[in-house]
Coordinates of C-alpha atoms and ligand atoms in Angstrom, one line a residue:
M29 CA 0.0 0.0 0.0
D30 CA 1.6 3.2 -1.0
K31 CA -0.8 5.9 0.1
M32 CA -1.3 7.6 3.5
L33 CA -4.5 9.2 4.5
V34 CA -3.9 12.1 6.9
T35 CA -6.8 13.7 8.7
S36 CA -6.4 17.2 10.1
G37 CA -7.7 18.6 13.4
R38 CA -5.8 16.5 15.9
V39 CA -3.4 18.2 18.4
L40 CA -0.5 15.8 19.0
N41 CA 0.4 15.2 22.7
G42 CA 2.6 12.7 24.5
T43 CA 6.0 10.9 24.3
V44 CA 7.6 9.1 21.4
A45 CA 11.0 7.5 21.0
A46 CA 13.2 8.0 18.0
S47 CA 14.6 5.0 16.2
G48 CA 18.2 4.3 15.2
A49 CA 19.8 6.6 12.5
K50 CA 19.4 5.4 8.9
N51 CA 22.4 7.5 7.8
A52 CA 24.6 6.0 10.5
A53 CA 23.5 2.4 10.1
L54 CA 24.1 2.4 6.3
P55 CA 27.9 3.3 6.4
I56 CA 28.4 1.2 9.5
L57 CA 26.8 -1.9 7.8
F58 CA 29.2 -1.4 4.8
S59 CA 32.1 -1.0 7.2
T60 CA 31.7 -4.7 8.1
L61 CA 33.4 -5.5 4.8
L62 CA 36.6 -4.4 6.5
A63 CA 36.7 -7.3 9.0
E64 CA 35.8 -10.9 8.5
G65 CA 33.7 -12.5 11.3
E66 CA 30.5 -11.7 13.0
H67 CA 29.5 -8.1 13.6
T68 CA 26.5 -7.3 16.0
F69 CA 24.5 -4.0 15.9
D70 CA 21.7 -2.8 18.2
N71 CA 19.1 -0.1 17.6
V72 CA 19.1 -0.8 13.8
P73 CA 15.9 0.7 12.4
L74 CA 13.4 -1.4 10.4
L75 CA 13.8 0.4 7.0
K76 CA 13.7 -0.5 3.4
D77 CA 17.2 1.0 3.0
I78 CA 18.6 -1.4 5.6
D79 CA 17.0 -4.3 3.7
S80 CA 18.6 -3.1 0.5
T81 CA 22.0 -2.9 2.2
A82 CA 21.5 -6.5 3.6
E83 CA 20.7 -7.6 0.0
L84 CA 23.8 -6.0 -1.4
L85 CA 26.0 -7.5 1.3
K86 CA 24.4 -10.9 0.7
S87 CA 25.2 -10.5 -3.1
L88 CA 28.9 -10.0 -2.1
G89 CA 28.8 -13.1 0.1
C90 CA 28.0 -11.8 3.5
E91 CA 25.1 -13.2 5.6
S92 CA 23.1 -10.9 7.7
I93 CA 20.2 -11.7 10.1
R94 CA 17.8 -9.5 12.1
G95 CA 16.6 -10.6 15.5
E96 CA 13.0 -11.6 16.1
G97 CA 10.3 -10.0 18.2
P98 CA 11.8 -7.9 21.1
N99 CA 15.2 -8.3 19.4
Q100 CA 14.1 -7.1 16.0
H101 CA 16.4 -4.1 16.3
T102 CA 19.5 -6.3 16.7
F103 CA 21.2 -7.1 13.4
K104 CA 24.1 -9.4 12.9
V105 CA 26.4 -9.4 9.8
N106 CA 28.7 -12.4 9.1
V107 CA 31.5 -11.5 6.7
S108 CA 33.7 -14.3 5.3
K109 CA 35.6 -14.5 2.0
L110 CA 33.6 -12.5 -0.5
K111 CA 32.3 -14.5 -3.5
T112 CA 32.5 -11.4 -5.7
F113 CA 33.7 -7.8 -5.6
E114 CA 30.9 -6.5 -7.8
A115 CA 28.0 -4.4 -6.5
H116 CA 25.5 -4.9 -9.2
Y117 CA 23.4 -2.1 -10.9
D118 CA 20.1 -3.7 -9.9
L119 CA 21.0 -3.3 -6.3
V120 CA 22.9 0.0 -6.4
R121 CA 20.1 1.8 -8.3
K122 CA 17.7 1.1 -5.5
M123 CA 19.9 2.8 -3.0
R124 CA 22.6 5.2 -4.0
A125 CA 24.3 4.9 -0.6
S126 CA 25.6 1.5 -1.9
I127 CA 28.5 3.4 -3.3
L128 CA 29.8 3.2 0.3
C129 CA 30.9 -0.4 -0.3
L130 CA 33.7 1.0 -2.6
G131 CA 36.1 2.2 0.1
P132 CA 35.9 -0.8 2.4
M133 CA 36.1 -3.4 -0.4
L134 CA 39.1 -1.5 -2.0
A135 CA 40.9 -1.3 1.4
K136 CA 40.3 -4.9 2.4
Y137 CA 40.4 -6.8 -0.9
G138 CA 42.2 -4.3 -3.3
E139 CA 39.4 -4.6 -5.8
A140 CA 35.9 -3.3 -6.2
T141 CA 33.4 -3.1 -9.1
V142 CA 30.5 -0.8 -8.2
S143 CA 27.7 0.4 -10.4
L144 CA 27.5 4.1 -10.7
P145 CA 24.6 5.1 -8.4
G146 CA 22.9 7.5 -10.8
G147 CA 21.0 10.5 -9.6
C148 CA 17.7 10.8 -7.7
A149 CA 14.9 13.3 -7.3
I150 CA 16.9 15.8 -5.3
G151 CA 19.9 16.1 -7.6
T152 CA 22.5 14.5 -9.9
R153 CA 24.4 13.2 -6.8
P154 CA 27.8 12.8 -8.5
I155 CA 30.5 10.7 -6.8
D156 CA 33.6 12.5 -8.3
L157 CA 34.9 13.4 -4.9
H158 CA 34.7 9.8 -3.7
L159 CA 36.7 8.6 -6.7
D160 CA 39.3 11.5 -6.4
A161 CA 39.8 10.4 -2.8
M162 CA 40.4 6.8 -3.8
K163 CA 42.8 7.8 -6.5
A164 CA 44.7 10.0 -4.0
L165 CA 45.2 6.8 -1.9
G166 CA 46.7 5.1 -4.9
A167 CA 43.7 3.3 -6.4
E168 CA 43.4 2.9 -10.2
I169 CA 39.8 3.9 -11.1
E170 CA 38.2 3.2 -14.5
L171 CA 34.6 4.2 -15.4
R172 CA 33.1 1.9 -18.1
D173 CA 29.6 0.7 -19.0
G174 CA 28.1 2.5 -16.0
Y175 CA 30.4 0.9 -13.5
V176 CA 33.4 2.0 -11.4
F177 CA 36.3 -0.5 -11.8
A178 CA 38.7 0.1 -8.9
K179 CA 41.9 -1.7 -8.1
A180 CA 44.7 -1.1 -5.6
K181 CA 47.6 -3.4 -4.5
K182 CA 47.9 -1.5 -1.2
L183 CA 46.3 1.9 -0.5
K184 CA 48.8 4.4 0.8
G185 CA 47.9 7.2 3.3
T186 CA 48.2 10.8 2.3
T187 CA 46.6 14.2 2.9
I188 CA 43.3 14.8 1.1
L189 CA 41.4 18.1 1.0
F190 CA 37.7 17.8 -0.1
E191 CA 37.0 20.9 -2.3
K192 CA 33.4 20.4 -1.3
T193 CA 32.0 19.0 2.0
T194 CA 30.7 15.5 1.3
V195 CA 29.2 13.2 3.9
G196 CA 29.4 10.0 1.7
G197 CA 32.8 11.0 0.4
T198 CA 34.2 11.5 3.9
E199 CA 32.7 8.1 4.9
N200 CA 34.1 6.2 1.9
L201 CA 37.6 7.8 2.4
L202 CA 37.5 7.1 6.2
M203 CA 36.7 3.4 5.5
A204 CA 39.5 3.1 3.0
A205 CA 42.1 4.9 5.1
V206 CA 41.7 2.7 8.2
L207 CA 43.6 -0.2 6.4
A208 CA 45.8 2.0 4.2
E209 CA 49.5 2.1 4.8
G210 CA 50.6 5.0 7.0
K211 CA 48.8 8.2 7.9
T212 CA 45.8 9.8 6.1
I213 CA 44.6 13.3 6.9
I214 CA 41.2 14.2 5.7
E215 CA 40.7 18.0 5.4
N216 CA 37.4 19.7 5.0
A217 CA 35.9 16.5 6.3
A218 CA 32.1 16.4 6.9
K219 CA 31.2 16.8 10.6
E220 CA 27.8 15.1 10.7
P221 CA 27.1 13.0 13.8
E222 CA 26.7 10.0 11.6
I223 CA 30.3 10.2 10.7
V224 CA 31.3 10.3 14.4
D225 CA 29.2 7.1 14.9
L226 CA 30.9 5.4 12.0
A227 CA 34.3 6.4 13.3
N228 CA 33.3 5.1 16.8
Y229 CA 32.5 1.7 15.3
L230 CA 35.7 1.6 13.2
I231 CA 37.7 2.4 16.5
K232 CA 35.9 -0.4 18.2
M233 CA 37.2 -2.7 15.4
G234 CA 40.7 -1.5 16.1
A235 CA 41.1 1.5 13.8
K236 CA 43.2 4.5 14.8
I237 CA 41.1 7.6 14.2
T238 CA 41.2 11.1 15.7
G239 CA 39.4 14.4 14.9
H240 CA 36.1 12.7 13.8
G241 CA 33.3 15.3 14.1
T242 CA 35.8 18.1 13.2
S243 CA 36.8 19.2 9.7
V244 CA 40.2 17.5 10.1
I245 CA 40.2 13.7 10.6
T246 CA 43.5 11.8 11.0
V247 CA 43.8 8.1 10.5
E248 CA 46.8 5.8 11.2
G249 CA 46.4 2.7 9.0
V250 CA 46.4 -0.7 10.7
D251 CA 46.9 -4.2 9.3
K252 CA 43.7 -5.8 10.5
L253 CA 40.3 -5.0 12.1
I254 CA 38.2 -7.3 14.3
P255 CA 34.4 -7.4 14.2
A256 CA 32.8 -5.8 17.3
R257 CA 29.4 -4.8 18.7
H258 CA 27.8 -1.3 18.4
S259 CA 24.5 0.4 19.1
I260 CA 23.5 2.8 16.3
M261 CA 23.0 6.4 17.3
P262 CA 19.5 7.9 17.4
D263 CA 18.1 9.3 14.1
R264 CA 18.3 13.1 14.5
I265 CA 16.3 13.7 11.3
E266 CA 13.5 11.5 12.5
A267 CA 13.6 13.1 15.9
G268 CA 13.4 16.6 14.3
T269 CA 10.5 15.5 12.1
L270 CA 8.6 14.3 15.2
L271 CA 9.3 17.5 17.0
I272 CA 7.9 19.5 14.1
A273 CA 4.8 17.2 14.0
G274 CA 4.2 18.4 17.6
A275 CA 4.9 22.0 16.7
I276 CA 2.7 22.2 13.6
T277 CA -0.4 20.9 15.5
G278 CA 0.2 23.2 18.5
G279 CA 0.8 20.1 20.7
D280 CA 3.0 19.1 23.7
V281 CA 5.3 16.4 22.4
T282 CA 8.4 14.9 24.0
V283 CA 10.8 12.9 21.8
T284 CA 13.0 10.5 23.8
K285 CA 16.0 8.2 22.9
C286 CA 17.4 11.1 20.8
Q287 CA 20.5 13.3 21.0
P288 CA 19.1 16.9 21.0
H289 CA 22.7 18.4 20.7
D290 CA 22.7 17.0 17.2
L291 CA 19.8 19.3 16.4
D292 CA 21.0 22.7 17.7
A293 CA 20.3 24.5 14.4
L294 CA 16.7 23.2 14.2
I295 CA 16.0 23.9 17.9
N296 CA 17.5 27.4 17.7
K297 CA 15.3 28.2 14.7
M298 CA 12.2 26.8 16.3
K299 CA 12.9 28.9 19.4
E300 CA 13.4 32.0 17.2
S301 CA 10.0 31.2 15.7
G302 CA 8.5 31.4 19.2
F303 CA 8.5 27.8 20.4
K304 CA 9.5 26.8 24.0
I305 CA 11.6 23.7 23.8
D306 CA 13.1 21.8 26.9
V307 CA 16.2 19.7 26.2
T308 CA 17.8 17.0 28.3
E309 CA 20.8 14.7 27.4
N310 CA 18.5 12.3 25.5
S311 CA 15.1 13.9 25.1
M312 CA 13.5 17.1 23.9
R313 CA 10.0 18.5 24.6
I314 CA 8.1 21.1 22.7
H315 CA 5.4 23.1 24.4
P316 CA 2.0 24.1 22.8
L317 CA 1.9 27.3 20.8
K318 CA -1.0 28.6 18.8
R319 CA 0.9 31.1 16.6
W320 CA 4.5 31.1 15.6
K321 CA 6.6 33.5 13.5
A322 CA 8.1 32.9 10.1
V323 CA 11.9 32.6 10.3
D324 CA 14.5 32.3 7.5
I325 CA 16.7 29.2 7.2
T326 CA 19.7 28.3 5.0
T327 CA 20.7 24.6 4.8
A328 CA 24.4 23.8 5.0
P329 CA 26.7 21.0 6.3
H330 CA 26.6 20.1 10.0
P331 CA 26.4 21.8 12.5
L332 CA 24.3 24.3 10.4
F333 CA 20.7 23.6 9.4
A334 CA 20.4 20.1 8.0
T335 CA 19.2 19.8 4.4
D336 CA 17.3 16.7 5.5
L337 CA 15.0 18.8 7.6
Q338 CA 14.4 21.6 5.1
A339 CA 11.2 20.1 3.6
Q340 CA 9.7 19.4 7.1
F341 CA 10.6 22.9 8.3
M342 CA 9.0 24.4 5.2
A343 CA 5.7 22.7 6.1
L344 CA 5.9 24.4 9.5
M345 CA 6.6 27.8 7.8
T346 CA 3.6 27.5 5.5
V347 CA 1.3 28.1 8.5
A348 CA 3.5 30.6 10.3
E349 CA 2.9 34.3 10.7
G350 CA 5.0 36.3 8.2
T351 CA 7.3 35.4 5.3
S352 CA 10.1 32.8 5.5
V353 CA 13.0 32.7 3.0
I354 CA 14.3 29.1 2.7
S355 CA 17.6 28.6 1.0
E356 CA 18.8 25.1 0.0
T357 CA 22.6 25.2 -0.6
V358 CA 23.4 21.5 -0.4
F359 CA 21.4 20.0 -3.2
E360 CA 20.4 21.6 -6.5
N361 CA 16.9 20.3 -6.7
R362 CA 15.5 19.8 -3.3
F363 CA 12.2 21.8 -3.7
M364 CA 10.1 18.9 -5.1
H365 CA 7.8 19.3 -2.1
V366 CA 7.0 22.9 -2.9
T367 CA 4.4 22.3 -5.7
E368 CA 2.8 19.6 -3.6
L369 CA 2.6 22.0 -0.6
M370 CA 1.1 24.6 -2.9
R371 CA -1.7 22.1 -3.8
L372 CA -2.6 22.2 -0.1
G373 CA -2.9 26.0 -0.4
A374 CA 0.6 27.0 0.7
D375 CA 1.7 30.4 -0.7
I376 CA 5.3 29.6 -1.9
T377 CA 7.4 31.3 -4.6
P378 CA 10.1 28.8 -5.6
K379 CA 13.3 30.4 -7.2
T380 CA 16.6 28.7 -7.9
Q381 CA 17.8 27.3 -4.6
V382 CA 15.5 29.7 -2.6
A383 CA 11.8 29.4 -1.8
V384 CA 9.9 32.3 -0.4
V385 CA 7.1 31.1 1.9
R386 CA 4.3 33.5 2.8
G387 CA 2.8 31.9 6.0
K388 CA -1.0 31.5 6.3
P389 CA -1.9 30.4 9.9
G390 CA -4.6 27.8 9.5
G391 CA -4.5 28.4 5.8
L392 CA -4.0 24.9 4.4
S393 CA -6.7 22.7 3.1
A394 CA -6.6 19.0 2.2
A395 CA -5.9 17.7 -1.3
P396 CA -4.3 14.6 -2.9
V397 CA -0.5 15.1 -3.1
M398 CA 2.4 13.0 -4.2
A399 CA 5.7 12.3 -2.4
T400 CA 8.8 12.5 -4.6
D401 CA 11.6 11.7 -2.1
L402 CA 12.1 10.6 1.4
R403 CA 12.0 13.9 3.3
A404 CA 9.4 15.5 0.9
S405 CA 7.1 12.7 1.9
A406 CA 7.5 13.5 5.6
S407 CA 6.8 17.2 4.8
L408 CA 3.5 16.3 3.1
V409 CA 2.4 14.2 6.1
L410 CA 3.2 17.0 8.5
A411 CA 1.3 19.5 6.3
G412 CA -1.6 17.0 6.1
L413 CA -1.9 17.1 9.9
V414 CA -3.1 20.7 9.7
A415 CA -4.6 20.9 6.1
K416 CA -8.4 21.0 6.7
G417 CA -9.9 17.7 5.7
E418 CA -8.3 14.5 4.6
T419 CA -5.0 14.6 2.7
L420 CA -4.1 11.6 0.6
V421 CA -0.3 11.3 0.2
S422 CA 0.7 8.9 -2.5
R423 CA 4.0 7.2 -3.3
I424 CA 4.8 6.9 0.4
Y425 CA 7.2 4.0 -0.3
H426 CA 9.7 6.9 -0.2
L427 CA 8.7 7.3 3.5
D428 CA 9.4 3.6 4.2
R429 CA 13.0 4.0 3.1
G430 CA 13.8 6.3 6.0
Y431 CA 11.2 6.3 8.7
E432 CA 10.4 3.3 10.9
N433 CA 6.6 3.1 11.4
L434 CA 6.0 6.9 11.2
E435 CA 2.3 6.4 11.1
G436 CA 2.4 4.3 14.3
K437 CA 4.5 6.9 16.0
L438 CA 2.1 9.7 15.0
I439 CA -1.0 7.7 16.0
S440 CA 0.6 7.1 19.4
L441 CA 0.6 11.0 19.8
G442 CA -3.0 11.2 18.8
A443 CA -2.8 11.8 15.0
Q444 CA -5.4 10.3 12.7
V445 CA -3.3 8.8 9.9
K446 CA -3.7 5.4 8.1
R447 CA -2.3 3.6 5.1
V448 CA -4.7 2.9 2.4
P449 CA -4.4 0.7 -0.7
Ligands
EPZ509 C1 24.2 12.1 2.7 O1 24.1 12.0 1.3 C2 22.9 11.6 3.3 N1 22.7 10.2 2.9 C3 21.8 12.5 2.7 O2 20.5 12.1 3.3 C4 22.0 13.9 3.1 O3 21.0 14.8 2.6 C5 23.4 14.4 2.7 O4 24.4 13.5 3.2 C6 23.8 15.8 3.1 O5 23.7 15.8 4.5 C7 23.2 9.2 3.6 O6 24.0 9.5 4.6 C8 23.0 7.8 3.2 P1 26.9 14.6 0.2 P2 25.5 12.2 0.4 O7 28.0 13.8 -0.4 O8 26.6 11.6 1.1 C9 27.7 16.9 -3.9 C10 18.3 11.4 3.4 O9 17.3 12.0 3.1 N2 28.7 15.9 -4.1 O10 27.2 15.3 1.5 O11 25.2 11.7 -0.9 C11 26.3 16.4 -3.9 O12 25.7 16.3 -5.2 C12 19.5 11.5 2.4 O13 18.5 10.6 4.3 C13 29.5 16.1 -5.2 O14 29.4 17.0 -6.0 O15 25.6 13.8 0.4 C14 25.5 17.4 -3.0 O16 25.2 18.5 -3.7 C15 19.2 12.4 1.2 N3 30.4 15.1 -5.5 C16 26.6 17.8 -2.0 O17 27.9 17.4 -2.5 C17 30.6 14.0 -4.7 O18 31.4 13.1 -5.0 C18 26.5 17.1 -0.6 O19 26.4 15.7 -0.9 C19 29.7 13.8 -3.6 C20 28.8 14.8 -3.3

């Protein structure tokens, strides 16, 4: 069933726990290729993208198994001699993060054939920075027939400066560098919390890494890594999405099992907009507010405002008082949700990389809308919570890629949402 019916009029109240972070789990699952044996992970979210990653690892020769019942968030990966070094197009095109198998396979086995991921709705999503980094470590890279053919007898550490901040590029390079010879210094590294979580798991396996979470990461190559056990960090994007769900309905919602410090940019903006938000070490609570002010946001690499929360925040701004200027500087085409929000009555003027939102408190009304990408689908569900009537959001398979049981979480807070065929 790929439609969600969202009925407006409910104020969300109560407590909801965030799940494990998709964007930490994906690179960490690929990092298992660096060490043969059994890896165990806790707090792994139940998502389509995790299934896709398991499928790709299986195609390479790794077995993975998810726990049952109360242990369903525990995930084991058994890596033994790979039966192939090829990540096939059919699997990579379903999830472009599959490119993250390049660095670990190259580092551990000296060979990797990975289909080019291709673009997606939000942009062309090139991987040139990933490939330049592998070449800098001494890999031979050839692009042919839609595949990356990479070979390296032994990767050698060096200093690499990313001319553009890239989360995936930093992750691929980090996973290659941990088994390279000598020291690798990554400059202009991405600082996302998910990279810190990946580095923490690599260190548990025996890697020597310092500076993760800052823009300069230093890696001392080691000869071998040993599988370990790790609990995936909470998903800050899901936590932020749930907080906005409370905000947009004027509710009193507490999100637990999260790391609010990873969301300082969002929390500061919501406070600027008028919301009262209490924060503890692992929870955040938003207090009821009838009217909130429009504020401007500009997305940028962490710790600035996360591009993955831009669509959700825009939904909140469509019913704010005043005009909000939303600038998207990370991806070239991440306003696919704008026209769909306009179908709900939002007053938005999209320009290149900037959208001007003239807020209309209480001004949205229900209509059928279509999700185009993961975070756009969340934005439409949030808007549906306050668009008068019943909003039918189609293509919500996008939602299932990155949100574990979002409808169940919203219903537990009092929302009226349900999947329909
Ligand atoms: C990661 O994508 C996330 N995905 C994205 O989340 C997130 O939006 C993005 O980081 C930015 O935070 C995962 O972690 C699986 P980038 P990634 O490399 O690594 C350009 C979601 O909704 N670029 O930091 O692909 C690129 O085109 C997803 O969960 C190059 O030009 O993002 C983009 O404009 C969506 N060349 C910018 O850099 C390259 O070689 C940032 O991309 C690589 C990237």
